[in-house]
Short mmCIF file of C-alpha atoms and ligand atoms in Angstrom, two decimals:
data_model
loop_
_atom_site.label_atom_id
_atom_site.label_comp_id
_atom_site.label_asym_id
_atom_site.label_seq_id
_atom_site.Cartn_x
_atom_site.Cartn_y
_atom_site.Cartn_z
CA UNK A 1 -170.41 18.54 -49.08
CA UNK A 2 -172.73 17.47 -51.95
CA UNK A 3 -175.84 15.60 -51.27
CA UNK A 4 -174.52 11.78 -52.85
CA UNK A 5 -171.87 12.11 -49.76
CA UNK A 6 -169.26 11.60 -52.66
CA UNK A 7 -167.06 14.27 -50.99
CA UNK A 8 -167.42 14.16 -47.42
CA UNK A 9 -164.28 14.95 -45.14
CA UNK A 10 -162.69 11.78 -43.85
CA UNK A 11 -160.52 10.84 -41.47
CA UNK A 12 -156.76 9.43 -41.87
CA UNK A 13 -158.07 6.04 -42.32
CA UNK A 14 -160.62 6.95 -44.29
CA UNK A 15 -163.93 7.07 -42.26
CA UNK A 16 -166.52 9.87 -43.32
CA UNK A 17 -165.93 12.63 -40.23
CA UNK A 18 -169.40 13.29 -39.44
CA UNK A 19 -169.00 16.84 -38.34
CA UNK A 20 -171.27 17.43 -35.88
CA UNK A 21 -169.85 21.79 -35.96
CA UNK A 22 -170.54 22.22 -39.55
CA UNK A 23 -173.86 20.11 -39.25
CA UNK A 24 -174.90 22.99 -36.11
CA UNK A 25 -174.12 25.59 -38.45
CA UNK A 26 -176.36 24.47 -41.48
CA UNK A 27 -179.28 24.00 -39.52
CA UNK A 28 -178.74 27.31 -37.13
CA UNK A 29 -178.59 28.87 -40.27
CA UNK A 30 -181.86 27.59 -41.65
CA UNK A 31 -183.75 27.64 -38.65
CA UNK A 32 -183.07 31.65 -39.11
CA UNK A 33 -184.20 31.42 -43.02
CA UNK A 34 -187.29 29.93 -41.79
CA UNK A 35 -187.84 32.65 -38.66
CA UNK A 36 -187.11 35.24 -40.85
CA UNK A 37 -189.47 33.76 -43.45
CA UNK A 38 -192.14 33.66 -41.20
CA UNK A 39 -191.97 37.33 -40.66
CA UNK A 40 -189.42 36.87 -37.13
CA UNK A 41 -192.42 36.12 -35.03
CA UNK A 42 -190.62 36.45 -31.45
CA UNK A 43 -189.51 33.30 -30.34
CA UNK A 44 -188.13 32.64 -26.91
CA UNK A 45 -186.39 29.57 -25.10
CA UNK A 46 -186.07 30.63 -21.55
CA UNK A 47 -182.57 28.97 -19.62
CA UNK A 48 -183.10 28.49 -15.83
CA UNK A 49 -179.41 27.77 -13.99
CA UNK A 50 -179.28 27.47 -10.76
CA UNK A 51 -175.66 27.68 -8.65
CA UNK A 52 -172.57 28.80 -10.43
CA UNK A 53 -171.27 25.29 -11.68
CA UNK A 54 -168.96 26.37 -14.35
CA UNK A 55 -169.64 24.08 -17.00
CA UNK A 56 -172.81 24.38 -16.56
CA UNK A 57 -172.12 28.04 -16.97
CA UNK A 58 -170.45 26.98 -20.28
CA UNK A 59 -173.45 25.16 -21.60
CA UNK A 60 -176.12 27.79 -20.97
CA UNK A 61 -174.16 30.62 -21.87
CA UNK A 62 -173.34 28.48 -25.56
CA UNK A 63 -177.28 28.00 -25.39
CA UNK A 64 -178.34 31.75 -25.41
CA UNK A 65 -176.03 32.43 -27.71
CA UNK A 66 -177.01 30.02 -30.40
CA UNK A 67 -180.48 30.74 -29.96
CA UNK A 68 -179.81 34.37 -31.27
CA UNK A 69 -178.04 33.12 -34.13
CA UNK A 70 -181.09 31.35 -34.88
CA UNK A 71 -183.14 34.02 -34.78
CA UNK A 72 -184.59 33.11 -31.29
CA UNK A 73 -185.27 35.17 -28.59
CA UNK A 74 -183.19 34.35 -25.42
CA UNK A 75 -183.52 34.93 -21.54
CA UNK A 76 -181.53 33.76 -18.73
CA UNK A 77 -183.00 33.27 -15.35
CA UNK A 78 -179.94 32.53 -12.53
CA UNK A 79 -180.66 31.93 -9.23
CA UNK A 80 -178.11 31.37 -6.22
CA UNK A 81 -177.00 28.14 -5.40
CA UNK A 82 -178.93 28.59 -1.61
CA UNK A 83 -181.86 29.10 -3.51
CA UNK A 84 -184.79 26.70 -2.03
CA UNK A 85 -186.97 24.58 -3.58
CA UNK A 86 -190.02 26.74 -3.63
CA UNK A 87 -187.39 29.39 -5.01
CA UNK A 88 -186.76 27.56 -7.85
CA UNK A 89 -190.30 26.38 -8.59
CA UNK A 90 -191.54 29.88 -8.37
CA UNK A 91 -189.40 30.97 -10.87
CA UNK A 92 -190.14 27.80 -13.36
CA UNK A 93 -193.56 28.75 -12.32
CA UNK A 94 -193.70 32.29 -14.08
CA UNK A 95 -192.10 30.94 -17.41
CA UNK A 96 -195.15 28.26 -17.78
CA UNK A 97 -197.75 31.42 -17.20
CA UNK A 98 -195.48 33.42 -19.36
CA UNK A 99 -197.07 33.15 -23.25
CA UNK A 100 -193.83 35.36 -24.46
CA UNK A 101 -191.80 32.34 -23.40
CA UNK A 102 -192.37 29.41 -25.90
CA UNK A 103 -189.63 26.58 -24.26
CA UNK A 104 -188.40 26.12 -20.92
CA UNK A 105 -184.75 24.56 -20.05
CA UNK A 106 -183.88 24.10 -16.94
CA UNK A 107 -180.05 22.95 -16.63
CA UNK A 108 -179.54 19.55 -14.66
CA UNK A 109 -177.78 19.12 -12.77
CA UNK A 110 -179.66 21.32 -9.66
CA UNK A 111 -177.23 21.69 -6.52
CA UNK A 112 -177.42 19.77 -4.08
CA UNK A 113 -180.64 19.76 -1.94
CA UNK A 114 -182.79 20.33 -4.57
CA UNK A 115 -185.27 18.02 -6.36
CA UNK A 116 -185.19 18.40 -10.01
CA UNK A 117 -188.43 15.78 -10.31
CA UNK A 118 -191.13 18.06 -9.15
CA UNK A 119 -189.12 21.48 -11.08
CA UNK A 120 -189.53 19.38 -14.53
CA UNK A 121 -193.13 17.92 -13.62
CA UNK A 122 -194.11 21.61 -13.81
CA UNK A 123 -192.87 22.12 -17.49
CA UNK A 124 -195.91 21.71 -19.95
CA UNK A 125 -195.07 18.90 -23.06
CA UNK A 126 -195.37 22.65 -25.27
CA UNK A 127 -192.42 24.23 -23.81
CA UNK A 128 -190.47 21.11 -22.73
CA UNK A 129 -187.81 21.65 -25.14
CA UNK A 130 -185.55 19.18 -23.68
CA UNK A 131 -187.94 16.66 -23.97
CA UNK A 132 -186.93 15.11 -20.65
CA UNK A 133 -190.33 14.80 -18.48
CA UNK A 134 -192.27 12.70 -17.97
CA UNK A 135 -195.02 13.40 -20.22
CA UNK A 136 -192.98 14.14 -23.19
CA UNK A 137 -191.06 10.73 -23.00
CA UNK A 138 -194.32 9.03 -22.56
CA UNK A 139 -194.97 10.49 -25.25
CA UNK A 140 -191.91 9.71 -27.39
CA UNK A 141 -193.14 5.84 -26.35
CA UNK A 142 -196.22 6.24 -27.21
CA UNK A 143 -195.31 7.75 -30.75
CA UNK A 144 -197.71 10.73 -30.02
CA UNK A 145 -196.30 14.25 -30.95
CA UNK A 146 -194.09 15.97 -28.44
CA UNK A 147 -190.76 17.37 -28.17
CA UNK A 148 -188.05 14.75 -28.53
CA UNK A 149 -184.33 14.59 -26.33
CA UNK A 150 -181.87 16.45 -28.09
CA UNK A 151 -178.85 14.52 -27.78
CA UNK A 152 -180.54 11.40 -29.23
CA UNK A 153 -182.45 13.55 -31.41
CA UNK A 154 -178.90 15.03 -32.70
CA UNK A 155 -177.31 11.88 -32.84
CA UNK A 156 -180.19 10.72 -35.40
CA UNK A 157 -179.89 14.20 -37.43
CA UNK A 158 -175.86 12.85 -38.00
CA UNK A 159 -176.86 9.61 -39.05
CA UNK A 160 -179.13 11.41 -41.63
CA UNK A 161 -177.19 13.61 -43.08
CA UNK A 162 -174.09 11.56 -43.60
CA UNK A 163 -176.21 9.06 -44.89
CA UNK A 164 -175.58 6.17 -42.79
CA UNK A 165 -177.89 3.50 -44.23
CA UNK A 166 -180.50 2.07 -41.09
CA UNK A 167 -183.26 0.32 -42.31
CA UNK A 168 -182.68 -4.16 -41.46
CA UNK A 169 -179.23 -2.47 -39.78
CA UNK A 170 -178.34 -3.63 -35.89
CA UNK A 171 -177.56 -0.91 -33.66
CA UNK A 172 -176.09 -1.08 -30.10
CA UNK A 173 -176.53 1.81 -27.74
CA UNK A 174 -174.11 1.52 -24.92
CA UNK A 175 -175.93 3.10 -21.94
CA UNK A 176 -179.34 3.06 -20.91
CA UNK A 177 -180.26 6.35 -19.22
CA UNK A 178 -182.96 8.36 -19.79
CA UNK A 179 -181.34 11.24 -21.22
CA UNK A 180 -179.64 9.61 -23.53
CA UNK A 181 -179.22 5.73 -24.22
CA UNK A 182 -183.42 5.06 -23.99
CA UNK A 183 -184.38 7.61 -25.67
CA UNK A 184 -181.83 6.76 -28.58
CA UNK A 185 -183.09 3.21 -28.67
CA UNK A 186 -187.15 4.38 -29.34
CA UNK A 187 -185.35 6.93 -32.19
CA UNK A 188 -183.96 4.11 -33.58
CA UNK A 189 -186.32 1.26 -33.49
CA UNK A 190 -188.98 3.83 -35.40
CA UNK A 191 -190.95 2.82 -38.30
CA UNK A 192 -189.37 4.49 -41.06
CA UNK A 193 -185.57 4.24 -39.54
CA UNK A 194 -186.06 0.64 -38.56
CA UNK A 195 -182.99 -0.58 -36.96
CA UNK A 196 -182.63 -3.64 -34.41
CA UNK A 197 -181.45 -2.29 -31.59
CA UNK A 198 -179.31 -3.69 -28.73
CA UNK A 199 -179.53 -1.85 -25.14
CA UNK A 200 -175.72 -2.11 -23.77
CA UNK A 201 -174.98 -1.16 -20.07
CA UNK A 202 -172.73 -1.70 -17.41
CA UNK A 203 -174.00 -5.70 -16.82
CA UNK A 204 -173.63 -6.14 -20.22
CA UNK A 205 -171.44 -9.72 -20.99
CA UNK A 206 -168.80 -9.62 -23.75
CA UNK A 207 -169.72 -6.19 -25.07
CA UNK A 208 -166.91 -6.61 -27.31
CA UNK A 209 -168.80 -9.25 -29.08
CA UNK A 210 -172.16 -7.29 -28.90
CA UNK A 211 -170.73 -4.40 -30.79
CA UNK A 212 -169.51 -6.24 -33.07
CA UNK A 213 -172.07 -7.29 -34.80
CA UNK A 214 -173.88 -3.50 -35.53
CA UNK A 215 -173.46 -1.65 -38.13
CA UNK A 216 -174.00 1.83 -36.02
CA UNK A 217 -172.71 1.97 -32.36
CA UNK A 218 -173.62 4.86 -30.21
CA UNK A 219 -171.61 5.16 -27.12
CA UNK A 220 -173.25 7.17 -24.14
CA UNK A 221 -171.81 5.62 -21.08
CA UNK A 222 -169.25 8.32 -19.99
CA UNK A 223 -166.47 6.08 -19.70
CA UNK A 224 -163.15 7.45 -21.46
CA UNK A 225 -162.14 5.66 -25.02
CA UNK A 226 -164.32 1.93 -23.70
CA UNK A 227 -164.96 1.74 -27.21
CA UNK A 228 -161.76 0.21 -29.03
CA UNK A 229 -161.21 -0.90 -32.56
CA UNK A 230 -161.54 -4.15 -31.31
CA UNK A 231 -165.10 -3.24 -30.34
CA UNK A 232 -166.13 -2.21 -34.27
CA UNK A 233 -166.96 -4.69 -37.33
CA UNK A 234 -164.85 -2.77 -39.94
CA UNK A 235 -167.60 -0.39 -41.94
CA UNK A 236 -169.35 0.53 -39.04
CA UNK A 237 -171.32 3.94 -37.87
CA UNK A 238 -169.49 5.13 -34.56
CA UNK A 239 -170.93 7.70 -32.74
CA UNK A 240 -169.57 9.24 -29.48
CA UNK A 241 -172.22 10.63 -27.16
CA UNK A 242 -169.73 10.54 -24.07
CA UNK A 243 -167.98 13.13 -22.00
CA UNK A 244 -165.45 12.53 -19.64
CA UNK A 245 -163.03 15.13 -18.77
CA UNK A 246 -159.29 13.94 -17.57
CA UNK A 247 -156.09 15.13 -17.00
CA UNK A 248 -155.26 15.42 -20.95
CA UNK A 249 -158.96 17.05 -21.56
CA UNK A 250 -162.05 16.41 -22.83
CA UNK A 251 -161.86 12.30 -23.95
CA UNK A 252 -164.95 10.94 -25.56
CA UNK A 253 -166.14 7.08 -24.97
CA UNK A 254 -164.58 5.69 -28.46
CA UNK A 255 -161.18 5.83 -28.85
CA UNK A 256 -161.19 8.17 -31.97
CA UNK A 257 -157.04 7.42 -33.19
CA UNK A 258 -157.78 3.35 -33.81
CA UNK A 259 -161.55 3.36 -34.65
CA UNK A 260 -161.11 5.53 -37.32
CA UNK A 261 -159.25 3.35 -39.02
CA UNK A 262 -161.51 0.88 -38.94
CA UNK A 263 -165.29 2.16 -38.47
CA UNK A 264 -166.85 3.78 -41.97
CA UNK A 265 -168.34 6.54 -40.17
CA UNK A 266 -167.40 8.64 -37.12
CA UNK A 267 -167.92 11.69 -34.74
CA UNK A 268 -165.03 13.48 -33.29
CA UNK A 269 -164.99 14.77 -29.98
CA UNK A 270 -165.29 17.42 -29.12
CA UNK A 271 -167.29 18.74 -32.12
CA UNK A 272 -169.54 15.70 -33.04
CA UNK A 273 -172.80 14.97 -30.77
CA UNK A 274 -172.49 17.89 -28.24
CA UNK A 275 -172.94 21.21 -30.98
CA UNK A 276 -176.11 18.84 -32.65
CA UNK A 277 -177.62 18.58 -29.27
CA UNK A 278 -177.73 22.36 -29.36
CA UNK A 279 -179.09 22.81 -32.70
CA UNK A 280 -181.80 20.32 -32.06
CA UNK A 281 -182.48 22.67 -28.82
CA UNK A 282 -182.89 25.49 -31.47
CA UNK A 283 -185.49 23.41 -33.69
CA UNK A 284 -187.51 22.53 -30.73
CA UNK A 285 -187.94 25.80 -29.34
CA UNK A 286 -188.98 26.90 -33.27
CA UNK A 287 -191.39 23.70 -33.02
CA UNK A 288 -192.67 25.08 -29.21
CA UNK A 289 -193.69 28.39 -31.02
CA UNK A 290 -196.11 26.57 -33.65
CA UNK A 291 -197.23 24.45 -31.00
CA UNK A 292 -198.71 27.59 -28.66
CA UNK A 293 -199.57 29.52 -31.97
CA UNK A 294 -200.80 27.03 -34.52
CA UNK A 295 -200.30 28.35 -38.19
P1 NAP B 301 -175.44 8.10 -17.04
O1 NAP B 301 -176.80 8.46 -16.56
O2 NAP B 301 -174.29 8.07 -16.09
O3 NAP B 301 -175.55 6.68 -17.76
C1 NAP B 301 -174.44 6.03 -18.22
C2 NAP B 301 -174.88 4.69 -18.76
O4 NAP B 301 -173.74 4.04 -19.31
C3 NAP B 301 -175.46 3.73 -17.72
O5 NAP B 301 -176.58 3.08 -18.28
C4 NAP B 301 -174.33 2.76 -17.44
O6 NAP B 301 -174.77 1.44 -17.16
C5 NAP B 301 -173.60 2.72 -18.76
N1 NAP B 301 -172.19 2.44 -18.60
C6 NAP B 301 -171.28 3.11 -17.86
N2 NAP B 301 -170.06 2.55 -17.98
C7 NAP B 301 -170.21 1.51 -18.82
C8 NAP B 301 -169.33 0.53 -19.34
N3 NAP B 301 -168.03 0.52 -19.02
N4 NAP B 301 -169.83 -0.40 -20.18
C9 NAP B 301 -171.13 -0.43 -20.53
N5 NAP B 301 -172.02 0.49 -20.07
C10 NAP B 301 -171.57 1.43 -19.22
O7 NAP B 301 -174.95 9.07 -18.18
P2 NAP B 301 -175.77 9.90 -19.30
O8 NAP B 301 -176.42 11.06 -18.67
O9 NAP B 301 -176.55 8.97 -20.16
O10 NAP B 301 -174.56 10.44 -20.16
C11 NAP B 301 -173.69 9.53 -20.80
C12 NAP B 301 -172.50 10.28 -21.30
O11 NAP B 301 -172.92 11.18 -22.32
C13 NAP B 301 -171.82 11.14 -20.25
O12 NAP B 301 -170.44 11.13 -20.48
C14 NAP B 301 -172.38 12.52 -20.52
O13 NAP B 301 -171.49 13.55 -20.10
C15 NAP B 301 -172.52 12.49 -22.00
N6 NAP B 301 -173.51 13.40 -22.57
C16 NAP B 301 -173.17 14.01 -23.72
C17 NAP B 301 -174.09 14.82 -24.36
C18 NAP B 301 -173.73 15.44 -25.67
O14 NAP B 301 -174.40 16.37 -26.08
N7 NAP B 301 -172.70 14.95 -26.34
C19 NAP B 301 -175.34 15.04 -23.81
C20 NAP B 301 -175.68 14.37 -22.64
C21 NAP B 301 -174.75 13.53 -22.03
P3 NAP B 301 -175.66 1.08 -15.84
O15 NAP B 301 -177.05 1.57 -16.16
O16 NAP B 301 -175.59 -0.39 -15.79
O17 NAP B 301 -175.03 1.80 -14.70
#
């Protein structure tokens, strides 16, 4: 890829594949130029799991093993899915006192039983590399410095890099939660990225209509191929934030086969959003180091 975007892979139909893999890779890779240019102070993002749900198994094991390709340190704290609440807070507990340990994860969801509000309330803004509590989205709102979500945070690293113009552009996210859609809809409505954005959810009226008229459309509702060609002005940025897994696998929230013939930019899935919300992981936990040991 060269930086006019001149020779970016495309699709069948011609849309610019905005490869969310190959995008992982390039920043892994210089997150470790910088650690190693810094002297590879020792950087660790700690992963809490609690229970043994498989995927989310998957997702911390991909996690630790990303992190040391970025020249992070790693650790892995498991507990048993009986463990009780004060188990579990205990053990988020000793990573905040822990200065070796610069950001905290903790993977959602926590079995049943357990309250993941008061586990995350624990997590200093520092070492919140998620960005999902309470004081680093107020901060996000407040446009104060913090660690921001790293799905949306991904999704706005694509739009970069494969140059998708947004400044005067409309924008509709489809889904409003907090990990995801309102996050994404701050991100986007920044000074300096300056889109109008358009909050789409389940009460939404004629959402066919309401995509139609953005020029970038990120889906995060979790609802197998809802977005259809009819849903996308021809030209348009489509980006697929959701996961929903069926019978024939892993199915994303835009129906890839006839929005790519039509939209000007896409993700794939799997391969677009989910590997950048992993590398922004990787660049917050570098961040959550310089914010405990200022240069
Ligand atoms: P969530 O909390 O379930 O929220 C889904 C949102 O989508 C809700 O606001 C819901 O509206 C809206 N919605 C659902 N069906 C809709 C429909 N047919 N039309 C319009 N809006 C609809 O889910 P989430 O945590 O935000 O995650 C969203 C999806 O992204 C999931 O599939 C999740 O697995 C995936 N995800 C992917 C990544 C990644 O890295 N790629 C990361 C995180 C999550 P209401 O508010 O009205 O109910």
């Amino acid at each position: 890829m060269t930086s006019n975007g001149t020779d970016f892979e495309r699709t069948p139909g011609g849309a610019v594949l905005m490869n969310g893999n190959k995008l992982r890779d390039e920043l892994i890779a210089n997150l470790r130029q910088k650690v190693e240019a810094d002297g590879n102070p020792e950087i660790c993002l700690a992963t809490v799991l609690v229970g043994d749900d498989k995927p989310s198994q998957l997702y911390v094991k991909s996690k630790g093993k990303k992190a040391v390709e970025a020249g992070l340190q790693s650790r892995h704290v498991g507990l048993a899915a009986t463990s009780t609440q004060a188990e579990v807070e205990a053990a988020v507990a000793e990573l905040v006192a822990d200065p070796t340990v610069h950001g905290i994860l903790v993977q959602l969801p926590l079995p049943d039983g357990l309250d993941p509000e008061p586990v995350l309330d624990m997590i200093p803004p520092a070492k919140d590399v998620d960005g999902l509590t309470e004081r680093s989205m107020g901060r996000l709102v407040r446009g104060k410095p913090g660690h921001v979500p790293c799905t949306p945070l991904g999704v706005m690293r694509l739009l970069d890099r494969y140059g998708v113009e947004t400044t005067g552009k409309r924008a509709v996210v489809v889904g409003r939660s907090t990990l995801v859609g309102l996050p994404q809809v701050l991100l986007l409505g920044r000074k300096g990225v300056d889109t109008t954005v358009t909050l789409a959810h389940s009460r939404t009226t004629d959402l066919v209509a309401v995509c139609q008229e953005a020029d970038i459309i990120i889906a995060a509702a979790g609802s197998a191929k809802m977005i259809t060609a009819n849903h996308v002005k021809p030209g348009a940025a489509v980006i697929d934030v959701g996961v929903s897994r069926t019978e024939a696998g892993i199915v994303g929230d835009v129906d890839f086969e006839t929005v790519q013939a039509i939209a000007g930019h896409i993700t794939p899935m799997p391969g677009g959003t989910g590997p950048m919300t992993i590398a922004c992981l990787m660049e917050n936990t570098y961040a959550a180091y310089y914010m405990a040991n200022p240069r």
